[in-house]
mmCIF file of C-alpha atoms in Angstrom:
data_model
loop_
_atom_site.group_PDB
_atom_site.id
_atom_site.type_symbol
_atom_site.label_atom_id
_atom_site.label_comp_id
_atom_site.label_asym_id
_atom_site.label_seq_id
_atom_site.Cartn_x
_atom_site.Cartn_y
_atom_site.Cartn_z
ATOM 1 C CA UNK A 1015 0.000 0.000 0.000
ATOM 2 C CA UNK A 1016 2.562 2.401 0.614
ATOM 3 C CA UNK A 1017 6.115 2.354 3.271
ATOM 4 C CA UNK A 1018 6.238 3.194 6.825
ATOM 5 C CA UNK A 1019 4.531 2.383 10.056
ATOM 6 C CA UNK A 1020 2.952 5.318 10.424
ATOM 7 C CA UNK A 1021 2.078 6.644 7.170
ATOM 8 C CA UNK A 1022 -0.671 5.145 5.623
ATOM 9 C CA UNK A 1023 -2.583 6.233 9.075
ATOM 10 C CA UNK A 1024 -5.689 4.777 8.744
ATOM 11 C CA UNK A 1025 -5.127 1.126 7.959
ATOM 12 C CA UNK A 1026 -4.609 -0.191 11.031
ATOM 13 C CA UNK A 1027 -2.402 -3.640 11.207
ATOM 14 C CA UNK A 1028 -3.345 -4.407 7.743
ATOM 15 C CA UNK A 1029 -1.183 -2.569 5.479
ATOM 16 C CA UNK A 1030 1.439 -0.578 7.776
ATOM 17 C CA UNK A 1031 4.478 -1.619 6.101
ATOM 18 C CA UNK A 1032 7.704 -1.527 8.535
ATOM 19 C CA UNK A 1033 9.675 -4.466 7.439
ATOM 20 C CA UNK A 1034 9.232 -4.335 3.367
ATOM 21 C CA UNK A 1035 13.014 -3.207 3.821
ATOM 22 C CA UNK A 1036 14.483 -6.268 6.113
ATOM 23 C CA UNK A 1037 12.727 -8.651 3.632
ATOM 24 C CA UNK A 1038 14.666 -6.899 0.317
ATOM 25 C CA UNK A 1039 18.087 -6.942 2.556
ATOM 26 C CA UNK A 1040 17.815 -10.834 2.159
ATOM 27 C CA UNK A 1041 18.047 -11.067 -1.501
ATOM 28 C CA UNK A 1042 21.145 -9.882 -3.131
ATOM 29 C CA UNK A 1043 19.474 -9.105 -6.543
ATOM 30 C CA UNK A 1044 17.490 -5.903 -4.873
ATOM 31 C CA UNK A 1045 18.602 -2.644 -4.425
ATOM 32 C CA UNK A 1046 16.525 -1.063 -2.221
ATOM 33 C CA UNK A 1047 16.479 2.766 -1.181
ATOM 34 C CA UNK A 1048 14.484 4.718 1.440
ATOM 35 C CA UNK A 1049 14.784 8.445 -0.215
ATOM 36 C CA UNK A 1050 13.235 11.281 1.240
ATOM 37 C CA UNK A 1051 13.327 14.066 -1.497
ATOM 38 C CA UNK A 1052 12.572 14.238 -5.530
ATOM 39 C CA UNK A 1053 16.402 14.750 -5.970
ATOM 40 C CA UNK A 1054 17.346 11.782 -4.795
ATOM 41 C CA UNK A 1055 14.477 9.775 -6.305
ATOM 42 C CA UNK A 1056 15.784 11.793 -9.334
ATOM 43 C CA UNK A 1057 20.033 10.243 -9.043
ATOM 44 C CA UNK A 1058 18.466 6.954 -8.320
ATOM 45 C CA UNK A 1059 16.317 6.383 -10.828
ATOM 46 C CA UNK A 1060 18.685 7.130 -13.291
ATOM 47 C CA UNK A 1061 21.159 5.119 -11.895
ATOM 48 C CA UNK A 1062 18.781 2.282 -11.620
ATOM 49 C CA UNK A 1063 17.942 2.435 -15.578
ATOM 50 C CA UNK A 1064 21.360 2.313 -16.259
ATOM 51 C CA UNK A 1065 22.266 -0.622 -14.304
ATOM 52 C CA UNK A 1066 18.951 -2.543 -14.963
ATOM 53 C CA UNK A 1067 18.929 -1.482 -18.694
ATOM 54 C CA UNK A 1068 22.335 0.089 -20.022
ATOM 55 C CA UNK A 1069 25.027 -1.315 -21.574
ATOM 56 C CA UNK A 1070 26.253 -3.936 -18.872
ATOM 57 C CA UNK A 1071 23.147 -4.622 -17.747
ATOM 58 C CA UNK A 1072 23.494 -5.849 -14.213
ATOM 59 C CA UNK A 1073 21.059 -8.733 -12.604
ATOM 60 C CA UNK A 1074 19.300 -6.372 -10.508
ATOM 61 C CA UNK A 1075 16.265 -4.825 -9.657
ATOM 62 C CA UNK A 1076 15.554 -1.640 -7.751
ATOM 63 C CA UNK A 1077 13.040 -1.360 -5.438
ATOM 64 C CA UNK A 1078 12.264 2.711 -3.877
ATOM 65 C CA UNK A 1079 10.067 3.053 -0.493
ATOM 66 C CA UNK A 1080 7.861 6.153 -0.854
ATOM 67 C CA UNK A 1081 5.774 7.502 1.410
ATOM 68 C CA UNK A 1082 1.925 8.446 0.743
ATOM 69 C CA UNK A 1083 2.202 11.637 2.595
ATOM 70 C CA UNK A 1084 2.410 15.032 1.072
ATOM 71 C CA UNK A 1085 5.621 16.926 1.994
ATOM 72 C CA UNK A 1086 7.854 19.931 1.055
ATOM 73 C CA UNK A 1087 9.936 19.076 -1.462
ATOM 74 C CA UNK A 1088 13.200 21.652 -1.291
ATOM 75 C CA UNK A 1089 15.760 22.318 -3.823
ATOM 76 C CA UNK A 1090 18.831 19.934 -4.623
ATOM 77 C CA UNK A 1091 21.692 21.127 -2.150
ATOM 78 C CA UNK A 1092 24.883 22.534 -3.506
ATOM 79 C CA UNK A 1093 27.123 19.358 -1.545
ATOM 80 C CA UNK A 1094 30.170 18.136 -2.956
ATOM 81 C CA UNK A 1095 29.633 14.527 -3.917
ATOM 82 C CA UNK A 1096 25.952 14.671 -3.266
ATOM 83 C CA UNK A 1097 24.922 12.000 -6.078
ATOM 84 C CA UNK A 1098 27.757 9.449 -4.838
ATOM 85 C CA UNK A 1099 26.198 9.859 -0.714
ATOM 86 C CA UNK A 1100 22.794 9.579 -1.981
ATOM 87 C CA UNK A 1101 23.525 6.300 -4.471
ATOM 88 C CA UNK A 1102 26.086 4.756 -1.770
ATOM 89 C CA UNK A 1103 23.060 5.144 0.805
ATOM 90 C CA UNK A 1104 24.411 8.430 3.253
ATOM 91 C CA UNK A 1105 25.312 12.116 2.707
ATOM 92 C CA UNK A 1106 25.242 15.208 5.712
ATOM 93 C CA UNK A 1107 21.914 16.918 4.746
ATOM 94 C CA UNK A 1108 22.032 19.837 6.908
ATOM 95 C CA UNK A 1109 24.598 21.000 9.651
ATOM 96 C CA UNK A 1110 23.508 22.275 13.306
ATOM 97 C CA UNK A 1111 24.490 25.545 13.882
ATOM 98 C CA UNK A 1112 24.336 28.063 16.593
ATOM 99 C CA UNK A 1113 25.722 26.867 19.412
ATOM 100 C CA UNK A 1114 29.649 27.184 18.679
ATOM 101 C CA UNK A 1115 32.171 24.868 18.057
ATOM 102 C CA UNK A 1116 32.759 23.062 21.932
ATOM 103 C CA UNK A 1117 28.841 22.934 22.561
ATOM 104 C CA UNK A 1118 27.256 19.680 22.699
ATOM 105 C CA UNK A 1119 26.690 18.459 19.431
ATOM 106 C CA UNK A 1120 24.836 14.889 18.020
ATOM 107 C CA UNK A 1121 24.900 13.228 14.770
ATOM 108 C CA UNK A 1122 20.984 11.611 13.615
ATOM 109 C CA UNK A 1123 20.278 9.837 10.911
ATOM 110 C CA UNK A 1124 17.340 9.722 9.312
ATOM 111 C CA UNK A 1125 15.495 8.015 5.923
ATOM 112 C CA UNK A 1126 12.785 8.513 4.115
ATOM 113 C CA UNK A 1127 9.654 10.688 6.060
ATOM 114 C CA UNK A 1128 11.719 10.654 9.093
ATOM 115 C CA UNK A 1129 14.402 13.112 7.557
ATOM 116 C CA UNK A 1130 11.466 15.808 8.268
ATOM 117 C CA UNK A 1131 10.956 14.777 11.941
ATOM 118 C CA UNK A 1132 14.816 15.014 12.119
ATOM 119 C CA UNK A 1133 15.081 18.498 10.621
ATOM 120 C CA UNK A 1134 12.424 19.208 13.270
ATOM 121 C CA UNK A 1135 14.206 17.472 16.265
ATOM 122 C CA UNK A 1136 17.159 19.530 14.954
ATOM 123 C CA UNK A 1137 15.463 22.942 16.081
ATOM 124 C CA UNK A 1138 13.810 21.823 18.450
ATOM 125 C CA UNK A 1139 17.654 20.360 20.346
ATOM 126 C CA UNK A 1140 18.666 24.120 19.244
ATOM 127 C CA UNK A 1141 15.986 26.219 20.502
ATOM 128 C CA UNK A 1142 15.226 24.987 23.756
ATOM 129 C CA UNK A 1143 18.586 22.845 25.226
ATOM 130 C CA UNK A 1144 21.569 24.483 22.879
ATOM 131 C CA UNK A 1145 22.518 21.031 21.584
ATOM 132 C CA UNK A 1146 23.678 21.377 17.630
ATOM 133 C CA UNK A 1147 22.695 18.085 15.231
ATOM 134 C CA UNK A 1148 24.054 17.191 11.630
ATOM 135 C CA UNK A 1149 21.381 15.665 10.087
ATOM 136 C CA UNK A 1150 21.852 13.377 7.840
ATOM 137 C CA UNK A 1151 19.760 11.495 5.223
ATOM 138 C CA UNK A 1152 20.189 7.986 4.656
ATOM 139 C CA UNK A 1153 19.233 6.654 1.445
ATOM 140 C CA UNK A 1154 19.732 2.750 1.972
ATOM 141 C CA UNK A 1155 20.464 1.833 4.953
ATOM 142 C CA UNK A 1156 20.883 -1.631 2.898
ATOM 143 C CA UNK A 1157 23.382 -0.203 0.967
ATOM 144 C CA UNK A 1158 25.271 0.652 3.582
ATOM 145 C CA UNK A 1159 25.460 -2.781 5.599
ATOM 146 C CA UNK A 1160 26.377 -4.015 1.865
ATOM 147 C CA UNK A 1161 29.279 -2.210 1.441
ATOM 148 C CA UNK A 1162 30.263 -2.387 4.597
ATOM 149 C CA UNK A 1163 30.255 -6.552 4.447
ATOM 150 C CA UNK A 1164 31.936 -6.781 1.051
ATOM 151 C CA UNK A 1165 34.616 -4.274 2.683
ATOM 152 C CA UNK A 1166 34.921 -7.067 5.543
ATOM 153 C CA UNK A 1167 35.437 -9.941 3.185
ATOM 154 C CA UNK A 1168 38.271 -8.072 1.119
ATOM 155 C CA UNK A 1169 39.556 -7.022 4.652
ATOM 156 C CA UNK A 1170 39.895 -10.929 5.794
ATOM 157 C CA UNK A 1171 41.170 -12.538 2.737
ATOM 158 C CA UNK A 1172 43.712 -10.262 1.539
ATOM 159 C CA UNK A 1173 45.977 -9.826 4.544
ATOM 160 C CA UNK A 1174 48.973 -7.868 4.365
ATOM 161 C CA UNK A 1175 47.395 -5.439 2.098
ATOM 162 C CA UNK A 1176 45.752 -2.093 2.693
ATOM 163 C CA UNK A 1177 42.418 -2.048 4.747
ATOM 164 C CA UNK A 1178 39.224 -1.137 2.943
ATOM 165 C CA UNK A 1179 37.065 1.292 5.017
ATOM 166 C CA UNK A 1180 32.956 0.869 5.038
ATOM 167 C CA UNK A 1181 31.845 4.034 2.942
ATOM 168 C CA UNK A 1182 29.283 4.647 6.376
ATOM 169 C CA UNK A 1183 32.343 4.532 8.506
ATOM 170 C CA UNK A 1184 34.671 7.125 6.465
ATOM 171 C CA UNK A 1185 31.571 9.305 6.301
ATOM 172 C CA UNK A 1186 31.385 9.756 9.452
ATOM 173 C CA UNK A 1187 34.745 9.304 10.622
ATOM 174 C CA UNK A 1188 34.995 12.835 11.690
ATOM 175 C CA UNK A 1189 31.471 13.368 13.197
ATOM 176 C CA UNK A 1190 31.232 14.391 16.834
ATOM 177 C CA UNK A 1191 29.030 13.326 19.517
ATOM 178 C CA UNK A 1192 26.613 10.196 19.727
ATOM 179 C CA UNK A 1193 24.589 8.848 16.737
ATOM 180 C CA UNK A 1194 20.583 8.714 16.709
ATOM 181 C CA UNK A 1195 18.996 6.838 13.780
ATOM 182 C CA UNK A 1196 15.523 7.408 13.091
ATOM 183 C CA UNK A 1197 13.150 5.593 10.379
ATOM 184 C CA UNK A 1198 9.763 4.431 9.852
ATOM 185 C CA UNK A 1199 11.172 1.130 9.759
ATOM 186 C CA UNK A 1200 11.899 -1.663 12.453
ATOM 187 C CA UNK A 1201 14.976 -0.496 14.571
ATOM 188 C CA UNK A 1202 16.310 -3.372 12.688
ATOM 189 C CA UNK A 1203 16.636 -1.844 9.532
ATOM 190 C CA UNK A 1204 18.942 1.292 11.165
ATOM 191 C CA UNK A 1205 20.523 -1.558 13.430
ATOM 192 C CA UNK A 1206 21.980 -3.327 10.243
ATOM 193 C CA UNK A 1207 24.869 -0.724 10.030
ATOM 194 C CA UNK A 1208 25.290 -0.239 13.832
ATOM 195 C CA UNK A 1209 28.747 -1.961 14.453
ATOM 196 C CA UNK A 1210 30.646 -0.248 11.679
ATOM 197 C CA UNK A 1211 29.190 3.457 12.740
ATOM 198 C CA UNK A 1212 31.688 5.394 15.106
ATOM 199 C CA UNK A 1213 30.537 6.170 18.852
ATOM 200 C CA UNK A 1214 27.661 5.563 20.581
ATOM 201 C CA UNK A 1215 24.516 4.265 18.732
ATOM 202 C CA UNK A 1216 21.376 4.520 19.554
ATOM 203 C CA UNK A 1217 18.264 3.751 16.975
ATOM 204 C CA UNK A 1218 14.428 4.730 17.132
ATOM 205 C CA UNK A 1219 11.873 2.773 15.079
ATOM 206 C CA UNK A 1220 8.528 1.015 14.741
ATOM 207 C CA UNK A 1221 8.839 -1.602 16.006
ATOM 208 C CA UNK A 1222 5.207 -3.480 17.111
ATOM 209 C CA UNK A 1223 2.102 -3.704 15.499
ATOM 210 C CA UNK A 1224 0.462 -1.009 13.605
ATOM 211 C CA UNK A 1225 -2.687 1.004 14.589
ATOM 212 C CA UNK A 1226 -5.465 2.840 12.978
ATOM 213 C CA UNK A 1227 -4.493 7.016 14.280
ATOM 214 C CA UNK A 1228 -3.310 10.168 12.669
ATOM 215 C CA UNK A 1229 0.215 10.425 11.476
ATOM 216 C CA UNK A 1230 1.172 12.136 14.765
ATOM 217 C CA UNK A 1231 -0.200 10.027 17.636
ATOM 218 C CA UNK A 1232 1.083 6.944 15.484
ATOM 219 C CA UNK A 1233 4.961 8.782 15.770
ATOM 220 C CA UNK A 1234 4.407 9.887 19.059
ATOM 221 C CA UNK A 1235 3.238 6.399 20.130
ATOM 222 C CA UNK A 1236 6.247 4.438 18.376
ATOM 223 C CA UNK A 1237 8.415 7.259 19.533
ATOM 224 C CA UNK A 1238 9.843 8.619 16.592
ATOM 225 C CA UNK A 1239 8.095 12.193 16.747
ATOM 226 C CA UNK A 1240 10.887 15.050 17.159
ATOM 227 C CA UNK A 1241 9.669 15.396 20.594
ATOM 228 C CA UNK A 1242 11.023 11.435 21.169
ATOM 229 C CA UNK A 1243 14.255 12.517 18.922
ATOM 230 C CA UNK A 1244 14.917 15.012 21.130
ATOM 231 C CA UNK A 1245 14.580 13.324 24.222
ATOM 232 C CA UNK A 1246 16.707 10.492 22.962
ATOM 233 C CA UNK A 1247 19.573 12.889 21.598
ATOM 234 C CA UNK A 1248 19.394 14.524 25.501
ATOM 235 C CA UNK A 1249 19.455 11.138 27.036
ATOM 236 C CA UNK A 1250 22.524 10.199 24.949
ATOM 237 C CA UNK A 1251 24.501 13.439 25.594
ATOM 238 C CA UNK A 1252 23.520 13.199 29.557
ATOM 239 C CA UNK A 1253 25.139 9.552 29.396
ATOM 240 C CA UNK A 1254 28.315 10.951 27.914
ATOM 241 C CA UNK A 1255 28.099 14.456 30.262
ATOM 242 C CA UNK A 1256 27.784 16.688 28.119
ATOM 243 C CA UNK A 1257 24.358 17.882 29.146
ATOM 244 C CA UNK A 1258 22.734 18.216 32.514
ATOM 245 C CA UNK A 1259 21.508 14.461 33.624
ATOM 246 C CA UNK A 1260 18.180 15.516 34.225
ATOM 247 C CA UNK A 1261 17.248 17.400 31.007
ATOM 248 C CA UNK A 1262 15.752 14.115 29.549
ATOM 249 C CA UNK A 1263 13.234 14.179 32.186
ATOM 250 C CA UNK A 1264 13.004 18.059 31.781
ATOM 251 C CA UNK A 1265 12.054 17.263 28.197
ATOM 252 C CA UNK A 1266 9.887 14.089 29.012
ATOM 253 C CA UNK A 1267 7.914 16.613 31.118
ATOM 254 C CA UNK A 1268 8.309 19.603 28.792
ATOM 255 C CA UNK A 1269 6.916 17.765 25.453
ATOM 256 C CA UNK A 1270 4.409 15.769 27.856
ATOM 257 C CA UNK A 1271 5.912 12.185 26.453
ATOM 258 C CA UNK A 1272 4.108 10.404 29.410
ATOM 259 C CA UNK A 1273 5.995 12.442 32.098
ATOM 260 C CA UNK A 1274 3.541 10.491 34.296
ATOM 261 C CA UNK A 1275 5.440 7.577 33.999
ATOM 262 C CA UNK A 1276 9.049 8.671 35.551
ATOM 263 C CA UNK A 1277 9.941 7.539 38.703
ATOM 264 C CA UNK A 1278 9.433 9.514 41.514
ATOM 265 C CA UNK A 1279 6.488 11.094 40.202
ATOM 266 C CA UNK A 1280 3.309 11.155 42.399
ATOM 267 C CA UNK A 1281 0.592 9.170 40.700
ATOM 268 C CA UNK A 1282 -2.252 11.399 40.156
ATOM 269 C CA UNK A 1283 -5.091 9.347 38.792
ATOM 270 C CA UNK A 1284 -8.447 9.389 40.915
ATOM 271 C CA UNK A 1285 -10.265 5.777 41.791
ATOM 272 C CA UNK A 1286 -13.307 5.261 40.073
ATOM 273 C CA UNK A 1287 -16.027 6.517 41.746
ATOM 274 C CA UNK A 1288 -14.115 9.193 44.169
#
């Protein structure tokens, strides 16, 4: 019917789609990608005709998760080696700004619709803690774990010679701060590329059945709303001490993500019939 969890809002358990993506990672002929703007539908689509139908015609298909959700569509960014991030599966979509160069800063990736909650998350970390965050869109994450295998393989059977290096792990070689990957997907789609990304790791999905609701309570219940982003990004930074320890509760509380829950808190709720 369409991808994500939470998209298609109104079909309930029968057509919420977060694990179309796990199932193409086991078969070596797909290429799958999770694109979030026309651009990059635009490089991949292209490349995909040419591999499918050029003149080496390669014995693949390609297979593109789109969302049935309107959103803003902006203009191609001016990034050196944009069409090689977006075809290998990763490229730095937008840096965080604005809180200098020693504040604490956090790294999330994000595919497909979630890029948007990301860019949102992104203010959201500026505005109200001072936390900067590179977002970056991920384009396969199965791309990604590909690569990175095939660079493991050369690595074991040609000793002696020069190491290979995961294209996910040079891209982010110089990145700061813990990573946060968001999707629509299972957290075992993100997950795939977990042990070759540097630092700490941390991944937000659907994971779960789906549920008939609007587009927001369905993120906000599978926590992968910016509000949840947020909070996760704080929790991360907390762990390392770079924030205060208790601003993920301050933002629990402050974005009302079931602040009734934390420990310590007085429980509220009346008996029936009092």
């Amino acid at each position: 019917a369409t991808a994500g969890r939470t998209t298609l809002n109104g079909e309930g358990l029968q057509h919420q789609d977060g694990h179309s993506l796990l199932l193409a990672s086991t078969n070596p002929a797909v290429v799958a990608y999770d694109p979030a703007f026309s651009y990059e539908v635009a490089f991949i689509v292209e490349d995909g005709l040419r591999r499918m139908y050029g003149e080496s015609p390669e014995d693949v298909f390609f297979y593109l998760t789109v969302y049935n959700e309107p959103s803003p569509q902006p203009a191609m960014p001016e990034l050196p080696d944009l069409r090689e991030g977006v075809l290998r599966g990763l490229y730095r979509y937008s840096a965080g700004h604005g809180n200098g160069d020693s504040g604490p800063r956090a790294q999330v990736l994000a595919s497909g619709i979630a890029v948007r909650l990301a860019m949102d998350a992104q203010h959201l970390l500026l505005e109200h803690w001072g936390v900067a965050a590179d977002i970056w869109s991920v384009t396969s994450w199965n791309e990604l774990r590909r690569d990175a295998i095939a660079c493991e393989e050369h690595n074991l059977m040609h000793p002696g010679q020069d190491l290979r290096t995961p294209f996910v792990s040079s891209a982010l070689s110089s990145a700061t701060g813990p990573v946060i990957a968001v999707s629509d997907w299972m957290r075992a789609v993100p997950d795939g590329i977990s042990r070759w990304v540097p630092g700490d790791w941390t991944s937000l999905g659907t994971d779960g059945f789906g549920r008939s609701d609007t587009r927001a309570a369905l993120r906000r219940h599978f926590r992968i709303d910016p509000e949840s982003i947020t909070v996760a990004v704080l929790t991360e930074l907390a762990r390392r001490g770079e924030v205060d320890s208790d601003a993920p509760r301050q933002a629990i509380e402050k974005y009302q993500l079931g602040s009734e829950d934390l420990p310590g808190n007085k429980d509220t709720t009346e008996a029936v019939g009092e």
